[in-house]
CSV table of C-alpha atoms in Angstrom, one decimal:
chain,number,residue,atom,x,y,z
C,1,MET,CA,68.8,92.7,81.7
C,2,ASP,CA,73.4,92.9,82.4
C,3,THR,CA,74.1,91.9,85.4
C,4,LYS,CA,77.7,94.2,86.1
C,5,LYS,CA,77.3,97.8,85.8
C,6,ASN,CA,79.4,100.5,83.8
C,7,VAL,CA,81.7,103.4,85.4
C,8,SER,CA,84.1,105.5,84.7
C,9,VAL,CA,86.5,107.3,87.0
C,10,LEU,CA,87.6,110.9,87.4
C,11,GLY,CA,90.0,111.5,89.7
C,12,SER,CA,92.8,108.8,91.2
C,13,CYS,CA,93.6,106.2,93.1
C,14,ALA,CA,91.9,106.9,96.0
C,15,THR,CA,88.7,106.2,93.5
C,16,ARG,CA,90.8,104.1,90.8
C,17,ASP,CA,91.9,100.9,92.9
C,18,ASN,CA,88.7,99.6,94.1
C,19,PHE,CA,88.1,98.0,90.9
C,20,ASN,CA,91.2,96.3,90.9
C,21,SER,CA,91.4,93.4,92.0
C,22,LYS,CA,94.1,93.8,94.8
C,23,PHE,CA,92.0,95.1,97.1
C,24,ASN,CA,88.4,94.2,96.1
C,25,GLU,CA,89.1,91.1,94.6
C,26,ASN,CA,85.5,90.0,93.4
C,27,TYR,CA,85.0,93.4,92.3
C,28,LYS,CA,84.4,92.0,88.7
C,29,GLU,CA,80.8,90.3,89.5
C,30,PHE,CA,79.2,93.9,89.6
C,31,TYR,CA,81.6,96.2,87.8
C,32,GLU,CA,83.6,97.0,84.1
C,33,CYS,CA,85.5,99.7,84.7
C,34,ILE,CA,85.6,100.8,81.4
C,35,LEU,CA,87.5,104.7,81.0
C,36,THR,CA,89.5,106.2,83.8
C,37,GLN,CA,91.3,110.0,84.2
C,38,ASN,CA,93.8,109.4,86.5
C,39,GLN,CA,95.6,112.2,88.3
C,40,THR,CA,93.5,115.2,86.4
C,41,SER,CA,92.2,118.5,87.5
C,42,ILE,CA,88.8,119.7,87.0
C,43,ILE,CA,90.5,122.9,85.4
C,44,SER,CA,92.8,121.3,83.4
C,45,LEU,CA,90.1,118.8,81.7
C,46,MET,CA,87.4,121.7,80.9
C,47,SER,CA,90.0,123.8,79.9
C,48,GLU,CA,91.2,124.0,75.5
C,49,LYS,CA,93.2,121.0,74.3
C,50,ILE,CA,96.9,122.0,74.1
C,51,GLY,CA,98.8,120.9,70.6
C,52,PHE,CA,102.1,118.9,71.9
C,53,SER,CA,104.5,116.4,70.0
C,54,GLU,CA,105.1,112.7,71.4
C,55,GLU,CA,108.6,114.2,71.3
C,56,ASP,CA,107.3,116.6,74.5
C,57,LEU,CA,106.4,113.5,76.7
C,58,GLY,CA,110.3,112.5,76.6
C,59,ASP,CA,111.5,108.7,76.9
C,60,LEU,CA,109.1,108.1,79.9
C,61,GLU,CA,106.8,104.9,80.7
C,62,GLU,CA,103.9,104.3,78.6
C,63,TYR,CA,101.8,105.0,82.0
C,64,THR,CA,103.2,108.3,82.7
C,65,LYS,CA,103.4,109.6,79.0
C,66,TRP,CA,99.3,108.0,78.8
C,67,ASN,CA,98.3,109.7,82.3
C,68,VAL,CA,100.2,113.3,80.3
C,69,ARG,CA,99.1,112.9,76.7
C,70,THR,CA,94.7,112.5,78.2
C,71,ASP,CA,95.8,115.2,80.6
C,72,PHE,CA,96.9,117.8,77.2
C,73,ASN,CA,94.5,116.3,74.2
C,74,LYS,CA,90.8,116.1,76.9
C,75,GLU,CA,90.1,113.2,75.7
C,76,PHE,CA,88.5,112.1,78.8
C,77,LEU,CA,85.3,113.6,77.3
C,78,LEU,CA,85.1,112.3,74.0
C,79,LEU,CA,85.5,108.4,75.2
C,80,LEU,CA,82.4,109.2,77.8
C,81,LYS,CA,80.1,110.7,75.6
C,82,GLU,CA,81.2,106.7,73.3
C,83,LYS,CA,81.5,104.4,75.9
C,84,ALA,CA,78.2,106.0,77.5
C,85,PRO,CA,79.1,104.4,81.8
C,86,ASP,CA,76.4,104.4,84.3
C,87,TYR,CA,78.4,105.4,86.8
C,88,LEU,CA,80.9,108.3,86.3
C,89,ILE,CA,82.7,108.3,89.7
C,90,MET,CA,85.0,111.4,90.6
C,91,ASP,CA,87.6,112.9,92.9
C,92,PHE,CA,89.0,115.9,93.1
C,93,PHE,CA,92.4,114.6,94.1
C,94,ALA,CA,94.4,117.3,91.7
C,95,ASP,CA,92.6,119.8,92.0
C,96,ILE,CA,93.6,119.3,96.2
C,97,HIS,CA,97.6,117.9,95.7
C,98,PHE,CA,98.2,119.3,92.5
C,99,GLY,CA,97.1,122.5,90.7
C,100,CYS,CA,97.2,123.8,87.5
C,101,ILE,CA,99.6,125.8,85.5
C,102,GLN,CA,98.1,128.2,82.9
C,103,LEU,CA,99.2,128.0,79.6
C,104,GLU,CA,98.1,131.2,77.1
C,105,GLY,CA,94.4,131.4,76.9
C,106,ASN,CA,91.8,129.5,78.5
C,107,LYS,CA,94.9,127.3,78.4
C,108,PHE,CA,95.5,124.2,81.7
C,109,ILE,CA,97.6,121.2,82.1
C,110,THR,CA,97.7,120.3,85.6
C,111,ASN,CA,100.8,121.0,87.1
C,112,ASN,CA,101.5,117.3,88.4
C,113,ARG,CA,105.1,116.7,89.6
C,114,TRP,CA,104.9,112.6,88.8
C,115,MET,CA,104.4,112.7,86.0
C,116,VAL,CA,104.0,116.6,83.6
C,117,TRP,CA,107.3,117.7,85.0
C,118,LYS,CA,109.0,115.3,83.9
C,119,THR,CA,108.8,115.8,80.5
C,120,GLU,CA,110.2,117.9,77.8
C,121,TYR,CA,107.4,119.9,78.1
C,122,TYR,CA,107.1,121.2,81.2
C,123,LYS,CA,111.1,121.2,81.3
C,124,ARG,CA,111.5,123.9,78.5
C,125,LEU,CA,108.2,125.7,79.0
C,126,LYS,CA,110.4,125.9,83.1
C,127,ALA,CA,114.0,127.6,81.8
C,128,THR,CA,111.2,130.2,79.8
C,129,GLU,CA,111.4,131.7,83.6
C,130,ASP,CA,107.5,132.7,83.0
C,131,ILE,CA,105.3,129.5,83.8
C,132,LEU,CA,102.5,130.5,85.4
C,133,THR,CA,101.5,128.6,88.5
C,134,LEU,CA,97.7,128.4,90.6
C,135,ASN,CA,97.2,125.8,93.5
C,136,ILE,CA,93.8,125.8,95.6
C,137,GLN,CA,96.2,126.5,99.1
C,138,ASP,CA,97.7,129.7,97.3
C,139,HIS,CA,95.9,131.4,96.0
C,140,THR,CA,92.2,130.2,97.3
C,141,GLU,CA,88.9,132.2,96.3
C,142,LYS,CA,90.9,132.5,93.0
C,143,TYR,CA,91.5,128.8,92.9
C,144,ILE,CA,87.5,127.3,93.8
C,145,GLU,CA,85.9,129.9,91.9
C,146,LEU,CA,87.6,129.2,88.8
C,147,TRP,CA,86.9,125.7,89.5
C,148,LYS,CA,83.6,126.3,90.3
C,149,CYS,CA,82.5,127.7,87.1
C,150,SER,CA,84.8,124.6,85.6
C,151,LEU,CA,82.5,121.4,87.0
C,152,ASP,CA,79.6,123.5,86.3
C,153,LYS,CA,80.7,122.9,82.1
C,154,LEU,CA,81.3,119.4,83.7
C,155,ALA,CA,78.0,118.9,84.8
C,156,ASN,CA,76.5,120.2,81.7
C,157,PHE,CA,78.5,118.2,79.5
C,158,LEU,CA,77.2,115.5,81.2
C,159,LYS,CA,73.6,116.7,81.7
C,160,GLU,CA,73.6,118.0,77.6
C,161,GLU,CA,74.9,114.8,76.3
C,162,LEU,CA,75.0,111.8,78.7
C,163,PRO,CA,71.7,112.4,80.5
C,164,ASP,CA,71.8,108.2,81.7
C,165,CYS,CA,75.4,108.3,83.2
C,166,LYS,CA,75.0,108.8,87.0
C,167,VAL,CA,77.7,110.5,88.6
C,168,ILE,CA,78.5,109.7,92.8
C,169,ILE,CA,81.2,112.0,94.1
C,170,HIS,CA,84.0,109.9,96.1
C,171,LYS,CA,84.5,112.3,99.1
C,172,ALA,CA,87.9,110.7,99.3
C,173,ARG,CA,90.1,112.3,102.3
C,174,ASN,CA,93.7,112.7,103.2
C,175,VAL,CA,94.6,110.9,106.1
C,176,ARG,CA,96.7,111.7,108.8
C,177,LYS,CA,98.6,108.8,110.3
C,178,ILE,CA,100.4,105.5,109.7
C,179,LEU,CA,100.9,102.1,110.8
C,180,THR,CA,104.1,101.4,111.4
C,181,GLU,CA,105.3,98.2,109.5
C,182,ASP,CA,105.5,96.0,113.5
C,183,CYS,CA,101.9,97.7,113.9
C,184,ALA,CA,102.5,98.5,117.3
C,185,GLU,CA,102.0,102.6,117.1
C,186,PHE,CA,99.7,105.4,114.8
C,187,ILE,CA,102.4,107.9,113.8
C,188,ASP,CA,102.0,111.0,112.0
C,189,LEU,CA,102.5,110.6,108.1
C,190,SER,CA,103.3,114.0,107.0
C,191,THR,CA,106.1,114.2,109.7
C,192,SER,CA,107.0,110.5,108.9
C,193,GLY,CA,109.4,111.3,106.3
C,194,LYS,CA,108.4,108.9,103.5
C,195,VAL,CA,105.8,111.2,102.1
C,196,LYS,CA,105.9,115.4,101.2
C,197,LYS,CA,105.0,116.5,104.7
C,198,GLU,CA,101.5,118.6,103.8
C,199,ASN,CA,98.9,120.6,106.7
C,200,VAL,CA,96.3,117.8,106.1
C,201,GLU,CA,93.8,119.7,108.0
C,202,VAL,CA,93.8,122.6,105.1
C,203,LEU,CA,93.7,120.3,102.4
C,204,ASN,CA,91.5,118.3,103.9
C,205,SER,CA,88.7,121.3,105.1
C,206,LEU,CA,89.6,122.2,101.3
C,207,TRP,CA,88.7,119.3,99.9
C,208,ASP,CA,84.7,120.0,102.1
C,209,GLN,CA,84.1,122.4,100.3
C,210,LEU,CA,84.5,121.3,96.6
C,211,ASP,CA,82.8,118.3,97.6
C,212,ASN,CA,79.5,120.4,98.7
C,213,TYR,CA,79.9,122.6,96.6
C,214,ALA,CA,79.0,119.6,93.8
C,215,ILE,CA,76.7,117.5,96.0
C,216,ASN,CA,74.6,120.1,97.1
C,217,ALA,CA,75.3,122.5,92.8
C,218,HIS,CA,74.8,118.9,91.0
C,219,ASN,CA,72.8,116.8,93.5
C,220,TRP,CA,74.5,114.2,93.1
C,221,ASN,CA,75.2,111.1,95.5
C,222,PHE,CA,78.1,109.9,97.5
C,223,ILE,CA,80.5,108.0,98.8
C,224,GLU,CA,81.4,108.9,102.3
C,225,LEU,CA,83.4,106.9,104.5
C,226,PRO,CA,84.8,107.4,108.1
C,227,GLU,CA,88.4,108.6,109.7
C,228,SER,CA,90.9,106.1,107.5
C,229,THR,CA,94.6,104.9,108.2
C,230,THR,CA,97.5,104.2,105.2
C,231,PHE,CA,99.9,101.6,106.4
C,232,GLU,CA,103.2,100.3,105.1
C,233,GLY,CA,102.1,97.2,103.6
C,234,HIS,CA,99.9,99.2,100.8
C,235,PRO,CA,100.5,97.4,97.8
C,236,TRP,CA,101.8,101.3,96.2
C,237,GLY,CA,103.5,102.2,99.7
C,238,PRO,CA,102.8,104.3,102.5
C,239,PHE,CA,101.1,107.5,101.4
C,240,TYR,CA,97.6,110.6,101.7
C,241,VAL,CA,95.3,108.5,99.8
C,242,HIS,CA,96.6,104.6,100.5
C,243,TYR,CA,94.1,102.9,102.4
C,244,THR,CA,93.6,100.1,105.2
C,245,MET,CA,92.4,97.5,102.8
C,246,ASP,CA,88.8,97.8,104.7
C,247,TYR,CA,88.2,101.1,103.3
C,248,TYR,CA,88.1,99.2,99.5
C,249,HIS,CA,85.7,97.1,101.1
C,250,GLN,CA,83.9,99.0,103.2
C,251,PHE,CA,83.3,101.5,99.8
C,252,LEU,CA,82.0,98.5,97.1
C,253,ASN,CA,79.7,98.5,99.9
C,254,GLN,CA,78.0,101.5,99.7
C,255,LEU,CA,78.0,101.9,95.7
C,256,HIS,CA,76.0,98.0,96.4
C,257,GLY,CA,73.0,100.8,98.6
C,258,ILE,CA,73.6,103.3,95.5
C,259,VAL,CA,73.2,100.5,92.0
C,260,ILE,CA,70.4,99.1,94.4
C,261,GLN,CA,68.6,101.9,95.4
C,262,ASP,CA,68.6,103.4,92.0
C,263,ILE,CA,67.3,100.3,90.3
C,264,VAL,CA,64.4,100.7,92.6
C,265,ASN,CA,63.6,104.2,92.4
C,266,ASP,CA,63.8,103.4,88.3
C,267,SER,CA,61.4,100.6,88.7
C,268,ASP,CA,58.2,100.3,88.3
C,269,ASN,CA,56.9,97.8,91.0
C,270,GLU,CA,56.0,99.0,94.1
C,271,LEU,CA,57.0,96.0,96.2
C,272,LEU,CA,60.2,96.7,95.3
C,273,ARG,CA,60.5,99.5,96.4
C,274,ASP,CA,58.8,99.2,99.8
C,275,ILE,CA,60.8,96.1,100.1
C,276,VAL,CA,64.3,97.6,99.3
C,277,HIS,CA,63.7,101.4,101.3
C,278,ASP,CA,62.7,99.0,104.4
C,279,TRP,CA,65.8,97.1,103.9
C,280,ALA,CA,67.8,99.3,103.8
C,281,LYS,CA,67.1,101.8,106.5
C,282,ARG,CA,67.7,99.0,108.8
C,283,ASN,CA,70.9,98.0,107.0
C,284,ASN,CA,72.2,101.7,107.6
C,285,GLU,CA,71.1,102.2,111.2
C,286,ASN,CA,73.7,99.3,111.4
C,287,LEU,CA,76.5,100.5,109.3
C,288,LEU,CA,75.9,104.0,111.6
C,289,LEU,CA,76.6,102.1,114.5
C,290,ASP,CA,79.3,100.1,113.1
C,291,LYS,CA,81.1,103.7,112.1
C,292,ASN,CA,81.0,104.3,116.7
C,293,ILE,CA,83.5,101.4,116.7
C,294,THR,CA,87.0,102.0,116.0
C,295,LEU,CA,88.0,99.8,113.6
C,296,THR,CA,90.8,100.5,112.8
C,297,LEU,CA,94.2,98.7,114.0
C,298,GLU,CA,92.3,96.0,114.7
C,299,ARG,CA,91.4,95.2,111.0
C,300,LEU,CA,94.8,95.5,109.5
C,301,ILE,CA,96.5,93.2,112.0
C,302,PHE,CA,94.0,90.7,111.7
C,303,GLU,CA,93.7,91.3,107.6
C,304,GLU,CA,97.4,91.7,107.7
C,305,LYS,CA,98.8,88.5,110.2
C,306,ARG,CA,95.2,86.7,111.2
C,307,LYS,CA,94.7,85.6,107.3
C,308,ASN,CA,91.3,87.9,107.0
C,309,HIS,CA,89.8,87.0,110.2
C,310,LYS,CA,88.0,89.3,111.6
C,311,LEU,CA,86.6,89.9,108.6
C,312,LYS,CA,84.7,87.0,107.7
C,313,LEU,CA,83.6,86.7,111.5
C,314,GLU,CA,82.3,90.5,110.6
C,315,ILE,CA,80.7,89.2,106.7
C,316,GLU,CA,78.9,86.5,109.1
C,317,LYS,CA,77.9,89.2,111.2
C,318,LEU,CA,76.5,91.3,108.3
C,319,LYS,CA,74.4,88.3,107.2
C,320,LYS,CA,72.8,87.5,109.8
C,321,GLU,CA,72.0,91.9,109.8
C,322,CYS,CA,71.2,91.9,106.5
C,323,ASN,CA,69.1,88.1,105.6
C,324,LEU,CA,65.8,89.0,103.1
C,325,ASN,CA,63.1,87.2,103.3
C,326,TYR,CA,61.8,84.9,101.2
C,327,GLN,CA,59.5,87.9,99.5
C,328,PHE,CA,62.6,89.8,99.0
C,329,LYS,CA,64.2,87.5,97.0
C,330,LYS,CA,61.5,86.1,95.2
C,331,THR,CA,61.0,89.6,93.9
C,332,PHE,CA,64.3,90.0,92.9
C,333,LYS,CA,64.2,87.0,90.7
C,334,LYS,CA,64.1,88.7,87.5
C,335,VAL,CA,66.8,91.9,88.8
C,336,PRO,CA,70.3,90.1,88.6
C,337,PHE,CA,72.3,92.5,89.6
C,338,VAL,CA,70.7,92.5,93.1
C,339,THR,CA,70.3,89.3,93.2
C,340,LYS,CA,73.7,88.2,92.2
C,341,PHE,CA,74.7,90.7,95.5
C,342,TYR,CA,72.0,89.2,98.0
C,343,ARG,CA,74.0,86.1,96.7
C,344,VAL,CA,77.4,87.4,97.6
C,345,ILE,CA,76.2,89.1,100.7
C,346,ASN,CA,74.9,84.6,101.6
C,347,LYS,CA,78.2,83.5,101.0
C,348,GLY,CA,80.4,86.0,102.2
C,349,ILE,CA,82.4,88.6,100.2
C,350,LYS,CA,86.0,87.1,99.4
């Protein structure tokens, strides 16, 4: 039995960074991220592919070309079917922050100001002065209606072509605050001058609508974390979805919980199910208590200035709270993924 789960990401760095050793050093013990579609609107993904040439992409770096190329040719669906991951994890960043450009017929591309706007294709399109854009803030009702149709189309594709692939919605959100470089205070991110000014409350409310529809309409699982902040020392710089480092650790812990629960649900071992359900219940109670504690500032200071000392203390606490009994270990002996997860808890997350 494989000891790793294959995951695919349809979303943004808010999700993809969780499968990056900069953020979760030991994630490769459990997961392999085999496919990514970055910053593409669901509306764009589920529309018809568009014709373009390499010259249309212009003189861009390869990473930017890849982003635009995959948004234009919609290859993600074919690759997803080919690679057949265990999990598809999605966030809807692109629909919240970018929206779409509508071309002729049922053709859309993501209106990605960081990527698409740099291409020769977009420059020619812009020069015609006949460019039709659609975004969730200015065209809320129309956009959400079109988005729902597109998401339902994606859900049908997954049901028909990848019935064994489990979907998880990452309920990522825009942060409101940035921690100053000297860790002295929090300031408002949108007015800090470091990023494009956005109405975070409005965007997050719209993000709620998208996530809630996806989860309720299609019975998909989800990962939801307490509100975070951004900080100057983030590897990609401060931004609305560039979180403090503890966020990524918590994400991975929640994902572990979902995977373990899925293993249990798919098992015909009643004792295994009973043990894990009991453990998960107790563990979730601890997590709920933890959510009521203000952690962000303290964690960041300890992580950045005291070399993860606080995080190590929390791991020791977690070890005591989640110490599984002998029968738990014995029962899980033949379930490699869960055995590995237990081992990491007891040694400490690196």
